[in-house]
Amino acid sequence: TATVYKASSSPSGTIAPGSQNLVLARFNVQAGGDALEVRKIGVQVKHATSTALTGTLTVRDVATNETYLSISADTTGIATTTTPTAGTLLTYQQSLSSYIQLAAGQTKVIEVIGSIPTTAVATSTYTVYTGQYYAKRINQNDYTTLSASAVSGNTLTVNTVSLTVTKDTAMPNVTRAPGATNQEIGRFKLTASS
């Protein structure tokens, strides 16, 4: 058997539009009493209408950075505006380029990475779902689909960002001589929205 569940280190909270190669979710993948070689997984990202991920969707090992899956974010079935189910994860199951090797009882943490479009607006949300892990059971020398249910990461909400520039009042008004070099002529405070 295998158990897949959201990792405690899975990100939550707000994200900025245009964020590139952002960790969207982390999941623990735990083998039961048999060594496993996971060959396919279901992964989908629920998003608001017209704000699907851009670029590449990557699944990799948190500890080793080994990439298991790297596909275009617009691959059929990856992006969805409805809540993924075990059925849709099975339908859009993806073959891994590098298998997830698990010894009996071992747990690995995988992360899903993607890029948020610049067109995403405040209140746009993204939630990664995974499940339907097709694996070879090493000791039994057979293949089966494990962790058939849809497991979700935390919902991430886009928060529009802004930058405010103001004069730093700690620096008084000054007059500098013509031709002076390496002189401070102004000081500003840059404040980003939270």
Short mmCIF file of C-alpha atoms in Angstrom, two decimals:
data_model
loop_
_atom_site.label_atom_id
_atom_site.label_comp_id
_atom_site.label_asym_id
_atom_site.label_seq_id
_atom_site.Cartn_x
_atom_site.Cartn_y
_atom_site.Cartn_z
CA THR A 1 0.00 0.00 0.00
CA ALA A 2 0.93 3.66 -0.22
CA THR A 3 -0.37 6.68 1.63
CA VAL A 4 -0.32 10.18 0.16
CA TYR A 5 -1.14 13.16 2.35
CA LYS A 6 -0.46 16.90 2.49
CA ALA A 7 2.92 17.70 4.05
CA SER A 8 3.05 20.06 7.02
CA SER A 9 5.50 22.18 5.00
CA SER A 10 2.99 22.68 2.17
CA PRO A 11 2.71 26.43 1.50
CA SER A 12 -0.39 28.38 2.40
CA GLY A 13 -1.53 31.99 2.29
CA THR A 14 -1.12 34.53 -0.47
CA ILE A 15 0.97 34.62 -3.63
CA ALA A 16 1.80 37.36 -6.13
CA PRO A 17 0.69 37.46 -9.76
CA GLY A 18 3.55 36.65 -12.11
CA SER A 19 5.39 34.49 -9.52
CA GLN A 20 7.69 32.08 -11.35
CA ASN A 21 8.59 28.52 -10.31
CA LEU A 22 6.60 28.76 -7.11
CA VAL A 23 6.10 25.78 -4.79
CA LEU A 24 2.34 25.31 -4.92
CA ALA A 25 2.05 22.23 -2.69
CA ARG A 26 4.00 19.51 -0.91
CA PHE A 27 2.84 15.96 -0.29
CA ASN A 28 4.18 13.03 1.74
CA VAL A 29 4.30 9.76 -0.19
CA GLN A 30 4.68 6.83 2.20
CA ALA A 31 5.17 3.18 1.28
CA GLY A 32 3.56 0.49 3.41
CA GLY A 33 5.09 -2.95 3.88
CA ASP A 34 6.35 -3.31 0.31
CA ALA A 35 8.99 -1.40 -1.62
CA LEU A 36 7.42 0.64 -4.42
CA GLU A 37 8.39 2.15 -7.73
CA VAL A 38 5.80 4.82 -8.53
CA ARG A 39 5.52 5.17 -12.31
CA LYS A 40 2.46 7.39 -12.83
CA ILE A 41 0.62 9.96 -10.74
CA GLY A 42 -2.50 11.99 -11.09
CA VAL A 43 -1.95 15.72 -10.59
CA GLN A 44 -4.31 18.60 -11.33
CA VAL A 45 -4.44 22.28 -10.38
CA LYS A 46 -7.81 23.88 -9.68
CA HIS A 47 -7.83 27.58 -10.59
CA ALA A 48 -10.15 30.47 -11.27
CA THR A 49 -11.49 30.87 -14.80
CA SER A 50 -8.92 32.17 -17.32
CA THR A 51 -6.03 32.25 -14.82
CA ALA A 52 -4.47 28.82 -15.44
CA LEU A 53 -0.79 28.30 -14.66
CA THR A 54 1.78 29.24 -17.29
CA GLY A 55 5.07 27.64 -18.30
CA THR A 56 5.97 24.25 -16.85
CA LEU A 57 4.45 22.19 -14.06
CA THR A 58 7.13 20.25 -12.19
CA VAL A 59 6.94 17.51 -9.57
CA ARG A 60 10.19 16.87 -7.71
CA ASP A 61 11.70 15.37 -4.57
CA VAL A 62 12.13 18.00 -1.83
CA ALA A 63 15.24 16.35 -0.33
CA THR A 64 17.18 15.60 -3.53
CA ASN A 65 15.57 17.98 -6.09
CA GLU A 66 15.21 14.98 -8.43
CA THR A 67 12.57 15.84 -11.03
CA TYR A 68 9.89 13.19 -11.50
CA LEU A 69 7.63 15.07 -13.88
CA SER A 70 8.08 18.21 -15.97
CA ILE A 71 5.28 19.03 -18.40
CA SER A 72 3.65 22.06 -19.95
CA ALA A 73 1.11 23.61 -17.59
CA ASP A 74 -1.38 23.68 -20.46
CA THR A 75 -1.22 19.89 -20.94
CA THR A 76 -4.77 18.54 -21.20
CA GLY A 77 -6.23 17.84 -17.78
CA ILE A 78 -3.61 19.61 -15.68
CA ALA A 79 -5.62 22.80 -15.24
CA THR A 80 -9.25 22.64 -14.18
CA THR A 81 -11.87 25.04 -12.89
CA THR A 82 -13.74 22.25 -11.08
CA THR A 83 -12.65 20.30 -8.02
CA PRO A 84 -10.59 17.25 -9.10
CA THR A 85 -11.81 13.81 -8.09
CA ALA A 86 -10.23 10.38 -7.98
CA GLY A 87 -11.84 9.78 -11.37
CA THR A 88 -10.38 12.86 -13.07
CA LEU A 89 -6.96 12.20 -11.54
CA LEU A 90 -7.05 8.69 -13.03
CA THR A 91 -8.19 10.01 -16.41
CA TYR A 92 -5.33 12.52 -16.54
CA GLN A 93 -2.69 10.34 -14.86
CA GLN A 94 0.83 11.36 -15.99
CA SER A 95 3.77 9.02 -16.66
CA LEU A 96 6.84 10.02 -14.66
CA SER A 97 10.16 10.65 -16.41
CA SER A 98 11.95 9.37 -13.31
CA TYR A 99 10.26 6.87 -10.98
CA ILE A 100 9.69 7.58 -7.30
CA GLN A 101 11.62 4.80 -5.50
CA LEU A 102 10.37 3.98 -2.01
CA ALA A 103 11.71 1.34 0.35
CA ALA A 104 9.17 -0.43 2.56
CA GLY A 105 7.96 2.05 5.19
CA GLN A 106 9.84 4.99 3.64
CA THR A 107 8.31 8.44 3.24
CA LYS A 108 9.38 10.95 0.61
CA VAL A 109 8.19 14.53 0.32
CA ILE A 110 7.38 15.71 -3.19
CA GLU A 111 6.56 19.24 -4.26
CA VAL A 112 4.56 20.63 -7.16
CA ILE A 113 6.00 23.77 -8.76
CA GLY A 114 4.34 26.12 -11.21
CA SER A 115 4.17 29.72 -12.41
CA ILE A 116 1.31 32.12 -11.79
CA PRO A 117 0.22 34.24 -14.76
CA THR A 118 0.66 38.00 -14.60
CA THR A 119 -3.05 38.27 -15.44
CA ALA A 120 -4.05 36.67 -12.13
CA VAL A 121 -6.07 39.05 -9.99
CA ALA A 122 -6.77 39.43 -6.30
CA THR A 123 -8.87 36.53 -5.04
CA SER A 124 -7.73 34.17 -7.83
CA THR A 125 -6.97 30.84 -6.17
CA TYR A 126 -4.85 27.78 -6.93
CA THR A 127 -5.12 24.34 -5.29
CA VAL A 128 -3.06 21.29 -6.27
CA TYR A 129 -4.67 17.86 -6.12
CA THR A 130 -2.86 14.53 -6.43
CA GLY A 131 -3.72 10.84 -6.23
CA GLN A 132 -4.04 7.70 -8.34
CA TYR A 133 -0.41 6.57 -7.97
CA TYR A 134 0.34 3.70 -10.33
CA ALA A 135 3.24 1.69 -8.94
CA LYS A 136 5.19 -1.52 -9.19
CA ARG A 137 5.19 -3.45 -5.91
CA ILE A 138 8.73 -4.80 -5.82
CA ASN A 139 8.28 -7.82 -3.53
CA GLN A 140 5.05 -8.93 -5.17
CA ASN A 141 6.36 -8.13 -8.64
CA ASP A 142 3.05 -6.69 -9.83
CA TYR A 143 1.51 -3.34 -10.72
CA THR A 144 -1.39 -1.57 -9.05
CA THR A 145 -2.92 1.86 -8.51
CA LEU A 146 -2.42 3.07 -4.96
CA SER A 147 -3.72 6.08 -3.06
CA ALA A 148 -6.76 6.32 -5.30
CA SER A 149 -8.39 9.28 -3.55
CA ALA A 150 -7.87 12.95 -4.45
CA VAL A 151 -5.59 14.66 -1.90
CA SER A 152 -5.43 18.46 -1.91
CA GLY A 153 -2.74 20.92 -0.94
CA ASN A 154 -3.59 24.24 0.66
CA THR A 155 -5.48 26.81 -1.39
CA LEU A 156 -3.21 29.70 -2.36
CA THR A 157 -4.84 33.09 -3.01
CA VAL A 158 -3.40 35.77 -5.27
CA ASN A 159 -2.85 39.10 -3.58
CA THR A 160 -2.09 42.00 -5.89
CA VAL A 161 1.16 43.71 -5.04
CA SER A 162 2.10 47.34 -5.17
CA LEU A 163 5.18 49.39 -4.46
CA THR A 164 5.02 52.80 -2.81
CA VAL A 165 7.96 55.20 -3.04
CA THR A 166 8.25 58.04 -0.50
CA LYS A 167 10.96 60.48 0.48
CA ASP A 168 12.96 59.36 3.52
CA THR A 169 12.42 62.25 5.92
CA ALA A 170 15.46 61.16 7.95
CA MET A 171 17.58 62.87 5.28
CA PRO A 172 17.26 66.65 5.36
CA ASN A 173 17.20 68.83 2.26
CA VAL A 174 20.78 69.44 1.12
CA THR A 175 22.74 71.58 -1.30
CA ARG A 176 25.76 70.09 -3.07
CA ALA A 177 28.62 71.88 -4.78
CA PRO A 178 28.90 71.55 -8.56
CA GLY A 179 31.35 68.78 -9.54
CA ALA A 180 31.12 66.99 -6.17
CA THR A 181 31.33 63.20 -6.47
CA ASN A 182 30.01 60.36 -4.36
CA GLN A 183 27.56 62.64 -2.59
CA GLU A 184 24.17 61.55 -1.35
CA ILE A 185 21.56 63.61 -3.17
CA GLY A 186 18.40 61.82 -2.10
CA ARG A 187 17.03 58.97 -0.04
CA PHE A 188 13.75 57.11 -0.57
CA LYS A 189 11.71 54.45 1.19
CA LEU A 190 10.27 51.60 -0.88
CA THR A 191 7.30 49.88 0.70
CA ALA A 192 5.76 46.76 -0.78
CA SER A 193 2.20 45.76 -0.08
CA SER A 194 1.81 42.79 2.26
#
